[in-house]
PDB file of C-alpha atoms in Angstrom:
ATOM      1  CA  UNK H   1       0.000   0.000   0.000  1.00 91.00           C
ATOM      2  CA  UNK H   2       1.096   3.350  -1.017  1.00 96.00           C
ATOM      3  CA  UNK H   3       0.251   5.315   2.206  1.00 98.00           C
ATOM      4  CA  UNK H   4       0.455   9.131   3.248  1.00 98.00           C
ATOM      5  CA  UNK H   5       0.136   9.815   6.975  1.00 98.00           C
ATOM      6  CA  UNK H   6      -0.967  13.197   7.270  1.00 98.00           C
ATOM      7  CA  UNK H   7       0.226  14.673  10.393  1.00 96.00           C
ATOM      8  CA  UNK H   8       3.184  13.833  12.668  1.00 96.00           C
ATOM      9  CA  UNK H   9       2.070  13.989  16.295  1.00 93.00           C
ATOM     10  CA  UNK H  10       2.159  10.813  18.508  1.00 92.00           C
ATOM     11  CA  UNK H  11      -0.335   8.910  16.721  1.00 94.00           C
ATOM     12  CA  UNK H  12       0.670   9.818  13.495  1.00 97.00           C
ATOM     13  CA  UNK H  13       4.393   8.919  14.112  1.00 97.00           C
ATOM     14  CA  UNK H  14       3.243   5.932  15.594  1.00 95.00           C
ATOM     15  CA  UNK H  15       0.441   4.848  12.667  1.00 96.00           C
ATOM     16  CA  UNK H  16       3.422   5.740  10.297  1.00 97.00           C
ATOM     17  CA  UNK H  17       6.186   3.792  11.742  1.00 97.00           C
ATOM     18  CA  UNK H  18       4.130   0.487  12.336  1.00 95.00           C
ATOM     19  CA  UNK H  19       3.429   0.421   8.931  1.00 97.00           C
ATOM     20  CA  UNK H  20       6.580   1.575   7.827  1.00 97.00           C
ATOM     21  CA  UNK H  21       8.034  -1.949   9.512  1.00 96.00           C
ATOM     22  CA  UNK H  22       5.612  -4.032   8.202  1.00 96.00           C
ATOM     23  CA  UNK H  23       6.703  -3.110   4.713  1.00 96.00           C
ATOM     24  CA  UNK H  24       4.395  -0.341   3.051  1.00 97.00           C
ATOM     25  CA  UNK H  25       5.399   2.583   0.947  1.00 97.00           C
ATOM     26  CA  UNK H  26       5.318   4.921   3.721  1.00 97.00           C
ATOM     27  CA  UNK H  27       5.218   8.986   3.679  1.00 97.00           C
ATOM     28  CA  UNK H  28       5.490  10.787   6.477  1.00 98.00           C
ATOM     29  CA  UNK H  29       3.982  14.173   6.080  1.00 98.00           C
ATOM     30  CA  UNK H  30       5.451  16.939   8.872  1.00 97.00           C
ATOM     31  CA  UNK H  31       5.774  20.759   9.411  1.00 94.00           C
ATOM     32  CA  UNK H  32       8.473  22.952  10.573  1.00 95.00           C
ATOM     33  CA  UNK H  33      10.751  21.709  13.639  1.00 95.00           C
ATOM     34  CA  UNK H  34       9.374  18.603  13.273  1.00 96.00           C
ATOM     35  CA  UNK H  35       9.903  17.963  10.194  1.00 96.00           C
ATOM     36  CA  UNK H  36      13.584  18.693  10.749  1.00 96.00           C
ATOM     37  CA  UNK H  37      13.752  16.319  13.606  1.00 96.00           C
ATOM     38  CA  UNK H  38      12.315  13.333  11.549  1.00 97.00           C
ATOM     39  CA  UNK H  39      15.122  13.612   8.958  1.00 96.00           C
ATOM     40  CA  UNK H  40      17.783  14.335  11.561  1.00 95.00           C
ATOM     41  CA  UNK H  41      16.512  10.753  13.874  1.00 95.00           C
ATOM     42  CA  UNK H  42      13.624   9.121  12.551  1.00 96.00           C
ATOM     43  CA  UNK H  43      10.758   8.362  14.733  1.00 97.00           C
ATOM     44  CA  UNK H  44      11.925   7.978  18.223  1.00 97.00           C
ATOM     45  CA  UNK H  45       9.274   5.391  19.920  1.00 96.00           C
ATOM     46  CA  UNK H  46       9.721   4.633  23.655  1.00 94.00           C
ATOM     47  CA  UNK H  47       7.158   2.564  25.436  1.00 91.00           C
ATOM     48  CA  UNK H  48       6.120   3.862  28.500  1.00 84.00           C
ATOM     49  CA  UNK H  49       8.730   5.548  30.684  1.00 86.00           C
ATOM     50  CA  UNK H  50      11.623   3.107  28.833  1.00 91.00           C
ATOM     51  CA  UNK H  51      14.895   4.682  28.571  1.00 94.00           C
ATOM     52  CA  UNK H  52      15.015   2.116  25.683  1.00 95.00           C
ATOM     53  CA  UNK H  53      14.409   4.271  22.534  1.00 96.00           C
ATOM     54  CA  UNK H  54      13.709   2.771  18.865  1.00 96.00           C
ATOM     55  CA  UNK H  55      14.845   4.631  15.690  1.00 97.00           C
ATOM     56  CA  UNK H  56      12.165   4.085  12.978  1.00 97.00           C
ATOM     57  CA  UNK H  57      13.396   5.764   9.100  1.00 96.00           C
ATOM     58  CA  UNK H  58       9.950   6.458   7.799  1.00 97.00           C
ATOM     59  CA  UNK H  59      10.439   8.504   4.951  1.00 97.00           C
ATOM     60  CA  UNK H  60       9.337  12.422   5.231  1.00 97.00           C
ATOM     61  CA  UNK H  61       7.758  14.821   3.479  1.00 97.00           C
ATOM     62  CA  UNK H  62       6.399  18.427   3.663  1.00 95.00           C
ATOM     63  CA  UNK H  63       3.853  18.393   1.065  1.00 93.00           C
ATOM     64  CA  UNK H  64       1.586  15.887  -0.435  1.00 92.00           C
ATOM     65  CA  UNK H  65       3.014  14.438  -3.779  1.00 85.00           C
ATOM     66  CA  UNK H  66       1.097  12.971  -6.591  1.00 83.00           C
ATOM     67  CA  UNK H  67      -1.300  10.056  -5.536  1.00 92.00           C
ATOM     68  CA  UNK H  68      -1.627   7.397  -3.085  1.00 97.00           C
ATOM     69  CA  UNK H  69      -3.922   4.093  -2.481  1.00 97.00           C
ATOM     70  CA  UNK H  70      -4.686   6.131   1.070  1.00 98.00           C
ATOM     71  CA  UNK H  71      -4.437   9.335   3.070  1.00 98.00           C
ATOM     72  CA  UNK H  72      -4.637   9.337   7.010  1.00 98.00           C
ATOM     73  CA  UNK H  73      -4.966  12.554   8.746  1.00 98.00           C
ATOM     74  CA  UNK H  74      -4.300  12.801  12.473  1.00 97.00           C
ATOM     75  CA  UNK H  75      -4.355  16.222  13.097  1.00 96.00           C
ATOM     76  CA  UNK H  76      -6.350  18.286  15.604  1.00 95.00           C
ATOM     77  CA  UNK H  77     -10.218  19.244  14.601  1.00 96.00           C
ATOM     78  CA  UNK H  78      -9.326  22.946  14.014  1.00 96.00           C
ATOM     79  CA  UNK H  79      -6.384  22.076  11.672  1.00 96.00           C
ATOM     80  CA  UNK H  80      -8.829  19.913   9.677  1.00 97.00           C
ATOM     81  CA  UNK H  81      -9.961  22.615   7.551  1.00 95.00           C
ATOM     82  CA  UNK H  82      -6.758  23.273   6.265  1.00 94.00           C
ATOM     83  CA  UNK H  83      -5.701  19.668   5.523  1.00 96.00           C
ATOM     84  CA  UNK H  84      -8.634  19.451   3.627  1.00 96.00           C
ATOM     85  CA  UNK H  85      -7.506  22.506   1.611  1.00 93.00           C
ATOM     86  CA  UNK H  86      -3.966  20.596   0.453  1.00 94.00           C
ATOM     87  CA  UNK H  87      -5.629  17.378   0.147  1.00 96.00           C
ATOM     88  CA  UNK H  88      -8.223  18.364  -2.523  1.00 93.00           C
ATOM     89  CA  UNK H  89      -5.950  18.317  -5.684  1.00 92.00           C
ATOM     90  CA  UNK H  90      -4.296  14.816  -4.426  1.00 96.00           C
ATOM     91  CA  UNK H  91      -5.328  11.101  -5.198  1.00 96.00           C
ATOM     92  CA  UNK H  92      -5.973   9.208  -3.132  1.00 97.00           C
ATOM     93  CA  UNK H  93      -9.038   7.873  -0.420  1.00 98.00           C
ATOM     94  CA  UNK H  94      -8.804  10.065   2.993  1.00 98.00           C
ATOM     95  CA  UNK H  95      -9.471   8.276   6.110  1.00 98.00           C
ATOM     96  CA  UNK H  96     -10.072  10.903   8.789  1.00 98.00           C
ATOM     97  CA  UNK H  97      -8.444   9.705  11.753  1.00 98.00           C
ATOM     98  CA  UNK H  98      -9.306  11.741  15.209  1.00 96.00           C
ATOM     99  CA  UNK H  99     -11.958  14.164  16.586  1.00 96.00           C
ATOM    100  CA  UNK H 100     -14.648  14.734  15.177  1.00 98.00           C
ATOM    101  CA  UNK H 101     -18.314  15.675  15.445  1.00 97.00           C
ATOM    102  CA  UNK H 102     -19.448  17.075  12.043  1.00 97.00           C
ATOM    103  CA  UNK H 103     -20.373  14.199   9.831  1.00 96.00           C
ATOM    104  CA  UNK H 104     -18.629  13.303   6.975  1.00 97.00           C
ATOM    105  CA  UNK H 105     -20.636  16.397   4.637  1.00 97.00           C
ATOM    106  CA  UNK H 106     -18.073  19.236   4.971  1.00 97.00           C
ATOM    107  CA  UNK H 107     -15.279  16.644   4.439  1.00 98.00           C
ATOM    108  CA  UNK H 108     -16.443  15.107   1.085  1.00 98.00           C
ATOM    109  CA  UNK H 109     -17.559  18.577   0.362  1.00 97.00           C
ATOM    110  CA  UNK H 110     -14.145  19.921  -0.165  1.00 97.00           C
ATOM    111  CA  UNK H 111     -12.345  16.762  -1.156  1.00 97.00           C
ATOM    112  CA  UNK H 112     -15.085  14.494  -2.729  1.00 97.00           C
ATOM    113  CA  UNK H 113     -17.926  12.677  -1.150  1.00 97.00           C
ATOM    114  CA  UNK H 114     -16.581   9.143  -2.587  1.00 97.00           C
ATOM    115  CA  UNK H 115     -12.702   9.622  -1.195  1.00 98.00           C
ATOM    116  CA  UNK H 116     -14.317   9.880   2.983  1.00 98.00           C
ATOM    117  CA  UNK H 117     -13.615   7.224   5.401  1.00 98.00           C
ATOM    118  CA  UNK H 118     -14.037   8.225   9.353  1.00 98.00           C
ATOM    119  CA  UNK H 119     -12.382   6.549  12.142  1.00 98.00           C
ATOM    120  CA  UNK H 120     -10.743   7.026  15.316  1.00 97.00           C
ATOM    121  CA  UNK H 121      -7.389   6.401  16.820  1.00 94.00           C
ATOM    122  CA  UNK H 122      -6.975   3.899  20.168  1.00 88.00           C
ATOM    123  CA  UNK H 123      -3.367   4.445  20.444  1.00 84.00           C
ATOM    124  CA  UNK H 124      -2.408   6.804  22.921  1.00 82.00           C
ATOM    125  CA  UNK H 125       1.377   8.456  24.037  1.00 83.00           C
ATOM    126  CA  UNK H 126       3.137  11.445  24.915  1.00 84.00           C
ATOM    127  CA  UNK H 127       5.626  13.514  23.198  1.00 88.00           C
ATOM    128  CA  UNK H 128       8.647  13.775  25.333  1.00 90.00           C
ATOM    129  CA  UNK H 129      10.874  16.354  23.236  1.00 93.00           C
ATOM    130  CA  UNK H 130      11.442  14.428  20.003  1.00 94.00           C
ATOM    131  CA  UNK H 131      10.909  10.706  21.481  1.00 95.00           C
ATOM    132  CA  UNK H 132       6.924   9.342  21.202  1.00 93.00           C
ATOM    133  CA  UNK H 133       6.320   7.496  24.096  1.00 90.00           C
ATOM    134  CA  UNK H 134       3.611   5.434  23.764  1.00 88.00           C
ATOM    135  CA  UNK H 135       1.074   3.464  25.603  1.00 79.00           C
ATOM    136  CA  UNK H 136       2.720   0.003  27.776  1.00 73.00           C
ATOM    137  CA  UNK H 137       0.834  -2.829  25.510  1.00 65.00           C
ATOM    138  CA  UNK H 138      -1.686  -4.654  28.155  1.00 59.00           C
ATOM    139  CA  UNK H 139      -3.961  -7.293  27.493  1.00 49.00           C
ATOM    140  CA  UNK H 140      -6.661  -4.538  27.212  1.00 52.00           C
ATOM    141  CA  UNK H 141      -5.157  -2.474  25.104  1.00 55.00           C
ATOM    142  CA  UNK H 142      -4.912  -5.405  22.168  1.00 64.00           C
ATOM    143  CA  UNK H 143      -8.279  -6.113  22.978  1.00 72.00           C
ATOM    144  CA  UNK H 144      -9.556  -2.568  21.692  1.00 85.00           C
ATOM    145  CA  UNK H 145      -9.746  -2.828  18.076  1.00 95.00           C
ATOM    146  CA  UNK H 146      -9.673   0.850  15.996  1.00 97.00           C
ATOM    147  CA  UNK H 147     -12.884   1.418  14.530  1.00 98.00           C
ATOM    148  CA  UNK H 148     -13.361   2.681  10.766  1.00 98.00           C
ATOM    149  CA  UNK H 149     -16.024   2.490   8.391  1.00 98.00           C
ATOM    150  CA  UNK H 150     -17.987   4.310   5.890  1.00 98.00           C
ATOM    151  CA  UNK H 151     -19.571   7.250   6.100  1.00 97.00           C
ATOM    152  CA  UNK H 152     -22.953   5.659   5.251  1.00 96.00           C
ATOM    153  CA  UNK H 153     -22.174   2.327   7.130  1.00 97.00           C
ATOM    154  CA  UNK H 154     -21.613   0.262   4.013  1.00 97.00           C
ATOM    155  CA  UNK H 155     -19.308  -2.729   4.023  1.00 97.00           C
ATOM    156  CA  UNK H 156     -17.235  -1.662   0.833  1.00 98.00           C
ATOM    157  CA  UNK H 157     -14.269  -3.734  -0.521  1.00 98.00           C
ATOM    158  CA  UNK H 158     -11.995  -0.666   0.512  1.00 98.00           C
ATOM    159  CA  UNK H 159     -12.964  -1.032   3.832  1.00 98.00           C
ATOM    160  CA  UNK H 160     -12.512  -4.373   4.086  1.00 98.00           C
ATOM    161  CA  UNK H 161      -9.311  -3.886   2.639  1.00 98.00           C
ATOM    162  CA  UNK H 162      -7.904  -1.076   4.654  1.00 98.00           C
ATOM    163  CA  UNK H 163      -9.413  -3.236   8.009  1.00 98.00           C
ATOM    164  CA  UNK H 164      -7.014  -6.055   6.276  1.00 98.00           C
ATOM    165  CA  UNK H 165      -4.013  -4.579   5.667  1.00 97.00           C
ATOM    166  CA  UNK H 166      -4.044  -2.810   9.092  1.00 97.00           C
ATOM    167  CA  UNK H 167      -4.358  -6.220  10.774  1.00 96.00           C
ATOM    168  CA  UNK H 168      -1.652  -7.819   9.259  1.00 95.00           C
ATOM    169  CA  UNK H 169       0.720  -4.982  10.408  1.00 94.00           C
ATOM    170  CA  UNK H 170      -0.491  -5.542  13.635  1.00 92.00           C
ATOM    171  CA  UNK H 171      -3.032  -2.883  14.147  1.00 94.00           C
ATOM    172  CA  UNK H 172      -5.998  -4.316  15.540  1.00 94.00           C
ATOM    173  CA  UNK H 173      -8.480  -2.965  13.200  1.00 97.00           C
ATOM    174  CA  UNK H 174     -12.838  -3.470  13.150  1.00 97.00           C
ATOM    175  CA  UNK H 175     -15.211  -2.237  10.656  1.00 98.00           C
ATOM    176  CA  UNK H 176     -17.430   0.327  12.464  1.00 98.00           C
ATOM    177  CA  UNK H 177     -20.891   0.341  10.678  1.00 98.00           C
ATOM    178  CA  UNK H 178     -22.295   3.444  13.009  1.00 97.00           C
ATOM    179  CA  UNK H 179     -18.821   5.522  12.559  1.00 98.00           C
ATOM    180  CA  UNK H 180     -20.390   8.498  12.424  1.00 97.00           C
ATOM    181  CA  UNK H 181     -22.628   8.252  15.768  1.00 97.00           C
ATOM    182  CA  UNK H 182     -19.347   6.883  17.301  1.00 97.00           C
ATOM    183  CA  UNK H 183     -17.498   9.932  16.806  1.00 98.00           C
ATOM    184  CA  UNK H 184     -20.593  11.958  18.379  1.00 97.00           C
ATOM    185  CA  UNK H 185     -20.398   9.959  21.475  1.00 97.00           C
ATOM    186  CA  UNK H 186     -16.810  10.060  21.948  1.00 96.00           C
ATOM    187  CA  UNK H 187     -17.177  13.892  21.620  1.00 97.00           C
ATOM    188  CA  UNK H 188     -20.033  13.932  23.958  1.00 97.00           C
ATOM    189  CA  UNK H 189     -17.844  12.642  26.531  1.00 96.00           C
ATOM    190  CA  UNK H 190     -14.245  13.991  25.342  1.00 95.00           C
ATOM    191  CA  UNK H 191     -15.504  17.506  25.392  1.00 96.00           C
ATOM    192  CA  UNK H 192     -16.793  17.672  29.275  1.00 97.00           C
ATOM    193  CA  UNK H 193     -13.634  15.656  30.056  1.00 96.00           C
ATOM    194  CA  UNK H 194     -11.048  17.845  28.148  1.00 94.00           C
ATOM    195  CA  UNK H 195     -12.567  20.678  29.277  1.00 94.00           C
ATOM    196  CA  UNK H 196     -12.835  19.778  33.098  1.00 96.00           C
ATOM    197  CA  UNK H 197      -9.065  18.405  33.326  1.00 95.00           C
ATOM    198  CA  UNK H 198      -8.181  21.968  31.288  1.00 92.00           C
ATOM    199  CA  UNK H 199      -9.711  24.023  33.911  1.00 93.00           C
ATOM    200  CA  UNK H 200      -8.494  21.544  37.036  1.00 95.00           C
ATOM    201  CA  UNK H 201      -4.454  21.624  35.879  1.00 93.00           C
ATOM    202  CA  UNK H 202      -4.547  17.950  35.284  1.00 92.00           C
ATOM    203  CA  UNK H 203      -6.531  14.572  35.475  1.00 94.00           C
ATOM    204  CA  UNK H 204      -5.306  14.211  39.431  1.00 95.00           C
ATOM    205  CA  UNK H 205      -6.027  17.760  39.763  1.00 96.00           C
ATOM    206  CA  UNK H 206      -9.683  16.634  38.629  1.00 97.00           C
ATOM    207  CA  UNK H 207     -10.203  13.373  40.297  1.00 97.00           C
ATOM    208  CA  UNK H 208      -9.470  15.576  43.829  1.00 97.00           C
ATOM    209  CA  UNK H 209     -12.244  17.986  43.328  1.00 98.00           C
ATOM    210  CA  UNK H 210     -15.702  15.698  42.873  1.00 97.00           C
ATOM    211  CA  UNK H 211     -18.053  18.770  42.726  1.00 98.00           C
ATOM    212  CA  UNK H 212     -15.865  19.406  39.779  1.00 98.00           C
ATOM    213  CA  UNK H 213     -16.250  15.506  38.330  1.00 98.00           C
ATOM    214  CA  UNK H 214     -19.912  15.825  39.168  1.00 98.00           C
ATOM    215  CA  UNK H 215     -20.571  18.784  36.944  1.00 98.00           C
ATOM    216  CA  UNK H 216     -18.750  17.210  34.200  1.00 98.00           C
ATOM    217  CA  UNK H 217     -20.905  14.103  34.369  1.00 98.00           C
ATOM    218  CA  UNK H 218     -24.006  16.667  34.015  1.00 97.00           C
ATOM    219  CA  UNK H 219     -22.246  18.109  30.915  1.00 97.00           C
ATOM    220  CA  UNK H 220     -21.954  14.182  29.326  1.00 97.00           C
ATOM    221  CA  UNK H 221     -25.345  13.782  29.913  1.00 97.00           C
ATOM    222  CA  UNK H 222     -26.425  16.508  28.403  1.00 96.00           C
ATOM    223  CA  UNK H 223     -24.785  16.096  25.289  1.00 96.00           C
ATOM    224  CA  UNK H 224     -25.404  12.025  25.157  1.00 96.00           C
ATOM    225  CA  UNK H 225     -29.305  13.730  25.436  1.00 94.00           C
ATOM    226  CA  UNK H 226     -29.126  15.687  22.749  1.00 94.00           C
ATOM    227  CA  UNK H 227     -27.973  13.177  20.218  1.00 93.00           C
ATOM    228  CA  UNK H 228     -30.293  12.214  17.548  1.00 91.00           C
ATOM    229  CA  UNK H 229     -28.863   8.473  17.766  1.00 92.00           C
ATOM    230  CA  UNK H 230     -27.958   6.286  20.446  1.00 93.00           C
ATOM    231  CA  UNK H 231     -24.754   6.213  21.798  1.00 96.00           C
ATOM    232  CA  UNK H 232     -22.217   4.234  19.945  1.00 96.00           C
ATOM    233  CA  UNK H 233     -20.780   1.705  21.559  1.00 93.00           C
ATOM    234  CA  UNK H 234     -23.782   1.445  23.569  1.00 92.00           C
ATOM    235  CA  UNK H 235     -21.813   1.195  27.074  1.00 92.00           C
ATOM    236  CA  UNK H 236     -21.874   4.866  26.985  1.00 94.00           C
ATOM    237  CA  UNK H 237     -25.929   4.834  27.534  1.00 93.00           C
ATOM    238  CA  UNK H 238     -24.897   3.677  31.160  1.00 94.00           C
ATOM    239  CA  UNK H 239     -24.001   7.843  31.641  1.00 95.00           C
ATOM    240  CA  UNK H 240     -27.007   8.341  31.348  1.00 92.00           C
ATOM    241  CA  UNK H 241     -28.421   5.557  33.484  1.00 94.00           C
ATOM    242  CA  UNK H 242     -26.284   4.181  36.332  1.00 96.00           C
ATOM    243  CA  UNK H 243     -26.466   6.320  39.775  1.00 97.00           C
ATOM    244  CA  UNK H 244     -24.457   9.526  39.866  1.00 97.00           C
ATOM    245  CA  UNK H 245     -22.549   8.601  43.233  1.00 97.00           C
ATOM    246  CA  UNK H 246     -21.028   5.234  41.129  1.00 97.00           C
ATOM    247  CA  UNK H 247     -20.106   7.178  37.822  1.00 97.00           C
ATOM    248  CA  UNK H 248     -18.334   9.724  39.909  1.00 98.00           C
ATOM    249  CA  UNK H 249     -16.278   7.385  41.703  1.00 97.00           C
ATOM    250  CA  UNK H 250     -15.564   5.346  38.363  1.00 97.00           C
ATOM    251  CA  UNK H 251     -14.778   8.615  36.903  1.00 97.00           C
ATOM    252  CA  UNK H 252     -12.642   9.900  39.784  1.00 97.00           C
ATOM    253  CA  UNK H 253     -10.596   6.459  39.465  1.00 96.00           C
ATOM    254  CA  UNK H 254      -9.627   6.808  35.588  1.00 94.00           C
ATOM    255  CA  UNK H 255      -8.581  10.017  36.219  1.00 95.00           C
ATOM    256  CA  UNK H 256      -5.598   9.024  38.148  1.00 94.00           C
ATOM    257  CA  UNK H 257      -5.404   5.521  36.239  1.00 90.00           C
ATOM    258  CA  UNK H 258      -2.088   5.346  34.330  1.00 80.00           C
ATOM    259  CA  UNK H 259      -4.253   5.602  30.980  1.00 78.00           C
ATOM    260  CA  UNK H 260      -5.188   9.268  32.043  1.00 83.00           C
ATOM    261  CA  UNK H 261      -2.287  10.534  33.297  1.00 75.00           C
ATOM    262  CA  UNK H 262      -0.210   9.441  30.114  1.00 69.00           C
ATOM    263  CA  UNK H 263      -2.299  10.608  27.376  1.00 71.00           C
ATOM    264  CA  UNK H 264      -3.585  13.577  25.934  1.00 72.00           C
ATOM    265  CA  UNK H 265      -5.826  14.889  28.550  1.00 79.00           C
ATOM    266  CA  UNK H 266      -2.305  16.065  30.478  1.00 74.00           C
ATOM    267  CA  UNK H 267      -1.688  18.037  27.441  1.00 76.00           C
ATOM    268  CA  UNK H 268      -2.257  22.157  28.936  1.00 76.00           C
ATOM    269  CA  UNK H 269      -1.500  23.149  25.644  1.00 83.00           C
ATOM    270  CA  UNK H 270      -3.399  25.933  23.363  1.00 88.00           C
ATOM    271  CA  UNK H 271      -3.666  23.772  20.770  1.00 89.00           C
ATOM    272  CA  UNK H 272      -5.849  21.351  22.961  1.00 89.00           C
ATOM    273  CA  UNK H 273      -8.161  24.296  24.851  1.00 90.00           C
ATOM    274  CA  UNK H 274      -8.795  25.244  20.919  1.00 94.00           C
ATOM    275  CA  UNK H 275      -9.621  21.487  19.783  1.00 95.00           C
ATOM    276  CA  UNK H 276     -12.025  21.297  22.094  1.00 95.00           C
ATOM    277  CA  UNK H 277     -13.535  24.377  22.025  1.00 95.00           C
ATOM    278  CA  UNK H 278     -14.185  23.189  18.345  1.00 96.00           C
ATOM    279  CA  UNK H 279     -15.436  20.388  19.006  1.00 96.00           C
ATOM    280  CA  UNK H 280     -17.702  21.740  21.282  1.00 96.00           C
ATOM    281  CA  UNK H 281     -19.316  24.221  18.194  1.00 96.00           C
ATOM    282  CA  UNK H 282     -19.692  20.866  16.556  1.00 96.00           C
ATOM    283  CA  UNK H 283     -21.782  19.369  18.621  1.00 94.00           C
ATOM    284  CA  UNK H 284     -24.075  22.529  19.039  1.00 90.00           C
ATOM    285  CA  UNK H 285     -24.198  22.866  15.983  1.00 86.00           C
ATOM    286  CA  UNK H 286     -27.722  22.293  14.417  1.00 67.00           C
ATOM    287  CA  UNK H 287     -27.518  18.720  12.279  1.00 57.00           C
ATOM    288  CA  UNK H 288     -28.114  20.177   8.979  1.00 49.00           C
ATOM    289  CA  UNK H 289     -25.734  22.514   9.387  1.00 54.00           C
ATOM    290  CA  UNK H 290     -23.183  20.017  10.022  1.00 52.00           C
TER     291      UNK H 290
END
């Protein structure tokens, strides 16, 4: 497979140099200091807090060149508008790889309807300076397959075949038939989260302050509410109807689980307060206007 992974963050780096090693055509696409620190090491990969660090040469780019067989973009939601932008004039299927409430219209509306694929990412790391350190493999982890499908819940060939060729790299890959109402839910809940651990300093920060946890449950339920489908999976429907005093305590323990803490939501950064706070227009935002 000739494959362009758009954006080099953790999970990009990560998506990139997996399939890098299990021998497809790889292309790395990065910005600015990044970029220079990709052709000066490679992706750096550390699992965990390893001092053991792994050197993977994926191949580099800046810009998009000619065609490929796919596209995956891991970028933030408020960068997506200008990947779309660079992507329009380029070849190739575009699966859509991170947050994202809108529905696949303003996608294939820029880029064509017939090149979208949605998914989400269930890899999750840290950038330590140049090094990606990722998630410690657990029996859980390889359990939690990374859901993709079509925008209209079709089983195409290309979906099978992208679901396929993940696999056998070693990316535990599912067909996700309701992709779009997945996304939804997982902003639903990301956005209260984010937002919450933002405003506390940190996931500890939260888990310490349960008035705090409780009014972000109110927020998920709210927004789980307002959806014009059930929840996808449908585990998240228990939000809505196990006892408050139970979700909060379940709550305040992931928060200072080792998932929590190494991940994302301990990322202070502008960049994140603006993700969400794009996310959060999303799902506002009336459905046909989506």
């Amino acid at each position: 497979m000739k494959l362009l992974v758009y954006g080099a963050g953790v999970l990009g780096s990560l998506f990139a140099a997996r399939m890098y090693e299990a021998g497809h055509d790889v292309s790395l696409l990065a910005r600015g200091e990044r970029l220079t620190a990709l052709r000066r090491h490679g992706v750096q990969l550390a699992e965990g807090d390893s001092p053991a660090v792994r050197r993977i040469s994926v191949p580099v780019v800046e810009h998009p060149d000619g065609g490929y067989d796919l596209i995956t973009v891991f970028v933030r939601t408020h960068q997506v508008d200008a990947v779309l932008e660079s992507l329009a004039r380029v070849e190739g299927d575009v699966l859509f790889l991170h947050n994202w409430a809108a529905g696949a219209q303003p996608l294939g509306a820029v880029i064509g309807h017939e090149r979208v694929l949605l998914g989400f990412p269930t890899a999750a790391g840290t950038m330590d300076g140049d090094v990606v350190r990722y998630r410690k493999i657990s029996f859980m982890t390889r359990r939690v397959a990374m859901p993709i499908g079509e925008p209209d819940g079709r089983t195409t060939p290309r979906l099978e075949r992208i679901v396929e060729t993940f696999r056998t790299a070693g990316i535990n890959t599912k067909a996700e038939p309701h992709m779009d109402a997945w996304l939804k839910t997982h902003a639903a809940f990301e956005v209260p989260l984010g937002q919450a651990v933002h405003m506390a300093g940190g996931p500890v920060e939260l888990a310490d302050d349960p008035d705090a946890v409780r009014g972000m449950l109110h927020l998920m339920r709210q927004n789980l509410a307002a959806m014009a489908t059930p929840p996808v999976p449908r585990a998240f429907a228990a939000l809505r109807t196990l006892p408050q005093g139970l979700l909060v305590t379940v709550l305040r323990r992931f928060l200072r689980s080792p998932t929590a803490v190494h991940s994302g939501l301990n990322d202070p950064s502008p960049a994140t307060a603006a993700e969400l706070e794009r996310l959060a227009e999303q799902l506002r935002a009336p459905a046909g206007a989506r």
